[in-house]
mmCIF file of C-alpha atoms in Angstrom:
data_model
loop_
_atom_site.group_PDB
_atom_site.id
_atom_site.type_symbol
_atom_site.label_atom_id
_atom_site.label_comp_id
_atom_site.label_asym_id
_atom_site.label_seq_id
_atom_site.Cartn_x
_atom_site.Cartn_y
_atom_site.Cartn_z
ATOM 1 C CA MET A 1 56.889 1.999 87.317
ATOM 2 C CA VAL A 2 59.232 3.609 84.816
ATOM 3 C CA ARG A 3 59.400 1.670 81.569
ATOM 4 C CA ARG A 4 62.921 0.929 80.509
ATOM 5 C CA TRP A 5 64.893 0.699 77.333
ATOM 6 C CA HIS A 6 68.250 0.058 75.828
ATOM 7 C CA GLY A 7 69.328 1.202 72.404
ATOM 8 C CA VAL A 8 72.758 2.081 71.021
ATOM 9 C CA ALA A 9 74.285 4.029 68.214
ATOM 10 C CA LEU A 10 74.245 2.599 64.690
ATOM 11 C CA ALA A 11 77.837 1.627 64.057
ATOM 12 C CA GLY A 12 79.734 3.042 61.133
ATOM 13 C CA LEU A 13 77.085 5.484 59.938
ATOM 14 C CA ALA A 14 79.152 8.217 58.345
ATOM 15 C CA VAL A 15 76.526 10.056 56.329
ATOM 16 C CA PHE A 16 73.094 10.938 57.673
ATOM 17 C CA ALA A 17 69.992 12.770 56.529
ATOM 18 C CA LEU A 18 68.987 16.258 57.534
ATOM 19 C CA ALA A 19 67.246 16.483 60.881
ATOM 20 C CA CYS A 20 63.475 16.445 60.809
ATOM 21 C CA GLU A 21 63.668 19.349 63.197
ATOM 22 C CA ALA A 22 66.979 20.957 64.052
ATOM 23 C CA GLY A 23 68.349 20.892 67.596
ATOM 24 C CA ALA A 24 66.993 22.497 70.694
ATOM 25 C CA GLY A 25 66.038 26.049 71.398
ATOM 26 C CA GLY A 26 64.871 26.499 67.841
ATOM 27 C CA ALA A 27 61.585 28.141 68.758
ATOM 28 C CA GLY A 28 61.333 31.567 67.311
ATOM 29 C CA GLY A 29 61.809 34.548 69.242
ATOM 30 C CA GLY A 30 59.858 37.652 69.680
ATOM 31 C CA ASP A 31 59.986 37.173 73.425
ATOM 32 C CA PRO A 32 61.988 39.756 75.404
ATOM 33 C CA GLU A 33 65.192 38.658 77.056
ATOM 34 C CA PRO A 34 64.642 37.574 80.678
ATOM 35 C CA THR A 35 65.756 40.091 83.250
ATOM 36 C CA GLY A 36 67.222 39.599 86.700
ATOM 37 C CA ALA A 37 69.510 36.879 87.983
ATOM 38 C CA PRO A 38 68.967 33.334 86.640
ATOM 39 C CA PRO A 39 67.720 30.731 89.134
ATOM 40 C CA LYS A 40 70.571 29.265 91.139
ATOM 41 C CA GLY A 41 71.780 25.890 89.926
ATOM 42 C CA TYR A 42 70.235 25.977 86.447
ATOM 43 C CA PRO A 43 72.484 26.642 83.429
ATOM 44 C CA SER A 44 71.769 29.317 80.845
ATOM 45 C CA SER A 45 73.318 27.363 77.949
ATOM 46 C CA MET A 46 74.016 23.719 77.167
ATOM 47 C CA ALA A 47 75.644 21.380 74.664
ATOM 48 C CA ALA A 48 75.042 17.708 73.932
ATOM 49 C CA LEU A 49 77.940 15.505 72.800
ATOM 50 C CA GLY A 50 77.820 11.927 71.590
ATOM 51 C CA ASP A 51 76.482 9.674 68.852
ATOM 52 C CA SER A 52 73.200 8.818 67.145
ATOM 53 C CA ILE A 53 71.204 8.258 70.326
ATOM 54 C CA THR A 54 71.745 11.842 71.439
ATOM 55 C CA ALA A 55 71.278 13.069 67.867
ATOM 56 C CA GLY A 56 67.778 11.544 67.962
ATOM 57 C CA PHE A 57 68.410 9.184 65.048
ATOM 58 C CA GLY A 58 65.331 7.145 64.118
ATOM 59 C CA SER A 59 63.105 8.713 66.758
ATOM 60 C CA CYS A 60 60.699 10.227 64.213
ATOM 61 C CA GLY A 61 59.900 6.819 62.733
ATOM 62 C CA ALA A 62 62.210 7.288 59.748
ATOM 63 C CA PHE A 63 65.830 6.464 59.001
ATOM 64 C CA LEU A 64 67.181 9.935 59.712
ATOM 65 C CA VAL A 65 68.290 12.275 62.482
ATOM 66 C CA CYS A 66 65.428 13.887 64.387
ATOM 67 C CA GLY A 67 66.897 16.509 66.696
ATOM 68 C CA ARG A 68 63.584 17.591 68.177
ATOM 69 C CA ASN A 69 63.336 14.239 69.969
ATOM 70 C CA SER A 70 66.807 14.234 71.528
ATOM 71 C CA TRP A 71 66.738 13.329 75.220
ATOM 72 C CA ALA A 72 69.307 16.079 75.835
ATOM 73 C CA THR A 73 68.417 19.117 73.728
ATOM 74 C CA GLY A 74 65.135 18.221 72.040
ATOM 75 C CA THR A 75 62.158 20.560 71.832
ATOM 76 C CA ALA A 76 59.353 17.998 71.493
ATOM 77 C CA ASP A 77 56.695 18.005 74.206
ATOM 78 C CA ALA A 78 56.554 14.215 74.234
ATOM 79 C CA VAL A 79 60.228 13.843 75.144
ATOM 80 C CA ASP A 80 60.598 16.554 77.822
ATOM 81 C CA SER A 81 64.352 16.737 77.333
ATOM 82 C CA HIS A 82 66.935 18.136 79.724
ATOM 83 C CA TYR A 83 66.723 21.379 77.762
ATOM 84 C CA ARG A 84 62.960 21.690 78.170
ATOM 85 C CA ARG A 85 63.130 20.920 81.879
ATOM 86 C CA ILE A 86 65.843 23.509 82.432
ATOM 87 C CA LEU A 87 63.941 26.034 80.282
ATOM 88 C CA ALA A 88 60.936 25.685 82.595
ATOM 89 C CA LYS A 89 63.158 26.795 85.483
ATOM 90 C CA ASN A 90 65.506 29.192 83.692
ATOM 91 C CA PRO A 91 64.152 31.052 80.616
ATOM 92 C CA ARG A 92 67.645 32.375 79.913
ATOM 93 C CA ILE A 93 68.567 29.084 78.247
ATOM 94 C CA LYS A 94 66.006 29.603 75.473
ATOM 95 C CA GLY A 95 67.698 29.204 72.103
ATOM 96 C CA LYS A 96 71.047 28.404 73.753
ATOM 97 C CA ALA A 97 71.138 24.626 73.516
ATOM 98 C CA ARG A 98 73.176 22.938 70.781
ATOM 99 C CA ASN A 99 73.397 19.307 69.785
ATOM 100 C CA PHE A 100 76.836 18.356 68.469
ATOM 101 C CA ALA A 101 76.232 14.596 68.610
ATOM 102 C CA ARG A 102 76.709 12.754 65.328
ATOM 103 C CA PRO A 103 75.737 9.265 64.154
ATOM 104 C CA GLY A 104 78.745 6.984 64.053
ATOM 105 C CA ALA A 105 80.748 9.083 66.530
ATOM 106 C CA ARG A 106 83.335 7.283 68.643
ATOM 107 C CA ALA A 107 85.450 8.250 71.624
ATOM 108 C CA SER A 108 87.980 9.685 69.177
ATOM 109 C CA ASP A 109 85.404 12.320 68.182
ATOM 110 C CA LEU A 110 84.797 13.592 71.707
ATOM 111 C CA ALA A 111 87.602 16.169 71.699
ATOM 112 C CA THR A 112 86.271 17.779 68.508
ATOM 113 C CA GLN A 113 82.754 17.935 69.898
ATOM 114 C CA ALA A 114 84.119 19.335 73.167
ATOM 115 C CA ALA A 115 85.761 22.146 71.205
ATOM 116 C CA GLN A 116 82.363 23.017 69.740
ATOM 117 C CA ALA A 117 80.865 23.152 73.226
ATOM 118 C CA ILE A 118 83.682 25.457 74.288
ATOM 119 C CA ASP A 119 83.098 27.753 71.328
ATOM 120 C CA MET A 120 79.465 28.274 72.371
ATOM 121 C CA LYS A 121 80.462 28.708 76.047
ATOM 122 C CA ALA A 122 78.123 25.980 77.275
ATOM 123 C CA GLN A 123 77.409 25.990 80.994
ATOM 124 C CA TYR A 124 76.104 22.396 80.963
ATOM 125 C CA VAL A 125 77.386 19.541 78.814
ATOM 126 C CA THR A 126 75.933 16.048 78.380
ATOM 127 C CA ILE A 127 78.036 13.166 77.070
ATOM 128 C CA LEU A 128 76.842 9.759 75.867
ATOM 129 C CA ILE A 129 79.465 8.111 73.690
ATOM 130 C CA GLY A 130 81.284 4.806 73.222
ATOM 131 C CA ALA A 131 78.776 2.351 71.784
ATOM 132 C CA ASN A 132 80.309 2.648 68.317
ATOM 133 C CA ASP A 133 83.714 1.744 69.741
ATOM 134 C CA ALA A 134 82.211 -1.643 70.629
ATOM 135 C CA CYS A 135 79.889 -1.929 67.612
ATOM 136 C CA ALA A 136 82.680 -2.742 65.211
ATOM 137 C CA GLY A 137 82.843 -5.146 62.296
ATOM 138 C CA SER A 138 84.331 -7.779 64.595
ATOM 139 C CA THR A 139 85.486 -8.104 68.185
ATOM 140 C CA ALA A 140 89.069 -7.697 66.998
ATOM 141 C CA ALA A 141 88.158 -4.306 65.533
ATOM 142 C CA MET A 142 86.715 -2.929 68.783
ATOM 143 C CA THR A 143 88.607 -0.015 70.319
ATOM 144 C CA SER A 144 90.973 -1.244 73.022
ATOM 145 C CA VAL A 145 90.146 -0.209 76.580
ATOM 146 C CA ALA A 146 93.394 1.736 76.936
ATOM 147 C CA THR A 147 92.844 3.626 73.684
ATOM 148 C CA PHE A 148 89.233 4.325 74.601
ATOM 149 C CA ARG A 149 90.289 5.810 77.943
ATOM 150 C CA SER A 150 93.002 7.986 76.411
ATOM 151 C CA ARG A 151 90.493 9.416 73.913
ATOM 152 C CA ILE A 152 87.911 10.079 76.615
ATOM 153 C CA ASP A 153 90.553 11.785 78.756
ATOM 154 C CA ARG A 154 91.613 13.936 75.824
ATOM 155 C CA GLY A 155 88.037 15.095 75.291
ATOM 156 C CA LEU A 156 87.335 15.733 78.962
ATOM 157 C CA ASN A 157 90.659 17.527 79.457
ATOM 158 C CA ARG A 158 89.843 19.852 76.581
ATOM 159 C CA LEU A 159 86.405 20.479 78.037
ATOM 160 C CA LYS A 160 87.746 21.188 81.531
ATOM 161 C CA LYS A 161 90.396 23.554 80.240
ATOM 162 C CA GLY A 162 87.974 25.457 78.018
ATOM 163 C CA LEU A 163 84.938 25.407 80.328
ATOM 164 C CA PRO A 164 86.291 25.096 83.881
ATOM 165 C CA LYS A 165 83.000 26.154 85.487
ATOM 166 C CA ALA A 166 80.632 24.080 83.351
ATOM 167 C CA SER A 167 78.654 21.164 84.765
ATOM 168 C CA VAL A 168 79.206 17.884 82.918
ATOM 169 C CA MET A 169 77.049 14.744 82.884
ATOM 170 C CA VAL A 170 78.558 11.517 81.525
ATOM 171 C CA ALA A 171 76.049 8.732 80.820
ATOM 172 C CA GLY A 172 76.788 5.017 80.723
ATOM 173 C CA ILE A 173 76.831 3.132 77.427
ATOM 174 C CA PRO A 174 73.733 0.928 77.090
ATOM 175 C CA ASP A 175 74.079 -2.848 77.324
ATOM 176 C CA VAL A 176 73.771 -4.106 73.760
ATOM 177 C CA TYR A 177 73.715 -7.679 75.018
ATOM 178 C CA ARG A 178 70.314 -7.030 76.586
ATOM 179 C CA LEU A 179 69.100 -5.655 73.280
ATOM 180 C CA TRP A 180 70.115 -8.919 71.630
ATOM 181 C CA GLN A 181 68.404 -10.928 74.383
ATOM 182 C CA GLN A 182 65.153 -9.049 73.861
ATOM 183 C CA GLY A 183 65.183 -9.072 70.061
ATOM 184 C CA ARG A 184 66.740 -12.400 69.037
ATOM 185 C CA LYS A 185 63.352 -14.138 68.916
ATOM 186 C CA ASP A 186 61.516 -11.224 67.306
ATOM 187 C CA ASP A 187 61.409 -11.779 63.550
ATOM 188 C CA ARG A 188 61.050 -8.088 62.756
ATOM 189 C CA ALA A 189 64.026 -7.093 64.890
ATOM 190 C CA VAL A 190 66.180 -9.869 63.446
ATOM 191 C CA ARG A 191 65.305 -8.859 59.873
ATOM 192 C CA ALA A 192 66.093 -5.209 60.591
ATOM 193 C CA TRP A 193 69.458 -6.002 62.190
ATOM 194 C CA GLN A 194 70.412 -8.182 59.247
ATOM 195 C CA ARG A 195 69.180 -5.704 56.662
ATOM 196 C CA PHE A 196 71.123 -2.769 58.092
ATOM 197 C CA GLY A 197 74.139 -4.708 59.364
ATOM 198 C CA THR A 198 73.567 -3.212 62.797
ATOM 199 C CA CYS A 199 76.354 -3.530 65.377
ATOM 200 C CA PRO A 200 77.832 -6.665 63.778
ATOM 201 C CA SER A 201 80.201 -7.415 66.651
ATOM 202 C CA MET A 202 77.111 -8.142 68.762
ATOM 203 C CA LEU A 203 74.165 -8.631 66.414
ATOM 204 C CA ALA A 204 75.582 -10.594 63.496
ATOM 205 C CA ASP A 205 73.858 -13.981 63.222
ATOM 206 C CA PRO A 206 71.442 -12.973 65.995
ATOM 207 C CA THR A 207 69.588 -16.303 66.083
ATOM 208 C CA SER A 208 72.710 -18.463 66.249
ATOM 209 C CA THR A 209 73.258 -20.558 69.378
ATOM 210 C CA ASP A 210 76.754 -21.619 68.363
ATOM 211 C CA GLU A 211 79.264 -21.316 71.202
ATOM 212 C CA THR A 212 81.547 -19.157 69.059
ATOM 213 C CA ASP A 213 78.744 -16.632 68.540
ATOM 214 C CA ASP A 214 77.800 -16.739 72.215
ATOM 215 C CA GLN A 215 81.404 -16.033 73.185
ATOM 216 C CA ARG A 216 81.586 -13.165 70.694
ATOM 217 C CA ARG A 217 78.527 -11.543 72.278
ATOM 218 C CA ARG A 218 79.926 -12.009 75.775
ATOM 219 C CA ASP A 219 83.183 -10.379 74.671
ATOM 220 C CA VAL A 220 81.327 -7.314 73.393
ATOM 221 C CA ARG A 221 79.331 -7.082 76.609
ATOM 222 C CA ALA A 222 82.531 -7.278 78.652
ATOM 223 C CA ARG A 223 84.128 -4.555 76.535
ATOM 224 C CA ILE A 224 81.172 -2.222 77.082
ATOM 225 C CA ASN A 225 81.372 -2.888 80.825
ATOM 226 C CA ASP A 226 85.069 -2.015 80.705
ATOM 227 C CA TYR A 227 84.330 1.174 78.788
ATOM 228 C CA ASN A 228 81.781 2.199 81.404
ATOM 229 C CA ASP A 229 84.283 1.580 84.180
ATOM 230 C CA GLU A 230 86.714 3.900 82.396
ATOM 231 C CA LEU A 231 84.038 6.547 81.847
ATOM 232 C CA ALA A 232 83.171 6.476 85.550
ATOM 233 C CA GLU A 233 86.829 6.797 86.535
ATOM 234 C CA ALA A 234 87.441 9.580 84.032
ATOM 235 C CA CYS A 235 84.452 11.504 85.358
ATOM 236 C CA ALA A 236 85.652 11.063 88.950
ATOM 237 C CA LYS A 237 89.089 12.306 87.910
ATOM 238 C CA TYR A 238 87.467 15.338 86.289
ATOM 239 C CA GLY A 239 86.269 16.499 89.696
ATOM 240 C CA SER A 240 83.108 17.655 91.395
ATOM 241 C CA ARG A 241 81.683 19.309 88.277
ATOM 242 C CA CYS A 242 81.327 15.944 86.514
ATOM 243 C CA ARG A 243 78.389 13.641 87.340
ATOM 244 C CA TRP A 244 78.478 9.980 86.309
ATOM 245 C CA ASP A 245 75.123 8.365 85.552
ATOM 246 C CA ASP A 246 75.076 4.650 84.774
ATOM 247 C CA ASP A 247 71.278 4.375 84.640
ATOM 248 C CA PRO A 248 71.190 4.016 80.824
ATOM 249 C CA HIS A 249 73.290 0.866 81.245
ATOM 250 C CA GLU A 250 71.739 -0.531 84.411
ATOM 251 C CA ALA A 251 68.105 -0.033 83.419
ATOM 252 C CA GLY A 252 66.347 -2.841 81.623
ATOM 253 C CA PHE A 253 65.151 -2.891 78.056
ATOM 254 C CA SER A 254 61.948 -3.369 76.107
ATOM 255 C CA LEU A 255 61.500 -3.478 72.335
ATOM 256 C CA ASP A 256 58.471 -1.173 72.490
ATOM 257 C CA LEU A 257 60.826 1.722 73.277
ATOM 258 C CA VAL A 258 62.920 1.443 70.107
ATOM 259 C CA ASN A 259 61.794 2.527 66.677
ATOM 260 C CA GLN A 260 60.288 -0.004 64.293
ATOM 261 C CA VAL A 261 62.607 0.851 61.422
ATOM 262 C CA ASP A 262 65.941 -0.458 62.707
ATOM 263 C CA TYR A 263 64.813 -1.936 66.061
ATOM 264 C CA PHE A 264 67.937 -0.427 67.525
ATOM 265 C CA HIS A 265 67.596 3.269 68.330
ATOM 266 C CA PRO A 266 65.066 4.615 70.850
ATOM 267 C CA ASP A 267 61.833 6.088 69.546
ATOM 268 C CA ALA A 268 60.383 9.279 71.033
ATOM 269 C CA GLU A 269 59.116 7.396 74.067
ATOM 270 C CA GLY A 270 62.502 5.781 74.544
ATOM 271 C CA GLN A 271 64.171 9.190 74.322
ATOM 272 C CA ALA A 272 61.761 10.428 77.010
ATOM 273 C CA GLU A 273 62.786 7.535 79.257
ATOM 274 C CA LEU A 274 66.453 8.386 78.738
ATOM 275 C CA ALA A 275 65.728 12.002 79.705
ATOM 276 C CA ASP A 276 64.001 10.752 82.871
ATOM 277 C CA LEU A 277 66.855 8.423 83.751
ATOM 278 C CA THR A 278 69.629 10.989 83.389
ATOM 279 C CA TYR A 279 68.168 14.347 84.453
ATOM 280 C CA GLY A 280 69.923 15.527 87.591
ATOM 281 C CA PHE A 281 68.868 19.099 88.324
ATOM 282 C CA LYS A 282 66.558 19.536 91.307
#
């Protein structure tokens, strides 16, 4: 049985450390360029867009970005990312995978990241974004559903115009409410959330049973569900080249698949599970 996880992007993180290993496709290259036609159905370049989950934040056991463990473009054996799986089928992608995801990114950042994917002429693009729109300082500060949708549409429209033949995968935002359910009675998780001020709209006062706090958490959960509905509709509107995958949201969660620094972001094993959940090439 596949073990399951839920972790979300650390809200409001504007400055982050250097990656412990930069992006995907970083292996050096004395190998000759592959010859002949690439295998049908497998891209020869890819880009990852999103926030700190896709950036691999915290997955090396330290409070920094660790690109080698990204579920999308990572190079680590233990993760077996989308990039590594495609590389096994199509050697032409070697060194042609870029990770443009950034900690703290919101839906408003998608268009800028899409432009970077266009510049590199990516044939496959992964998108996991939106958790930071919900992980605000308060429920009142969360991005409205209408604004969220308009920003997602702007990013996807830019991507479709610039890369009309690229395949796109949009992943569902994880359910932060389940994270709270799993961690609220774990002293280490509670201390980490309080220390780092993690996703305050959901995780502030994590042990409180006050009705006001319960309602606040339910409001955040409802907003994330609304965001996912909009992401699914936006992907459907995009057309047949966009694949919606809600498994990151629908799958369950276990604390042993997040790192033990912030008890929030997936560790290497959690990143591997995310790669398993979302990989769609056959």
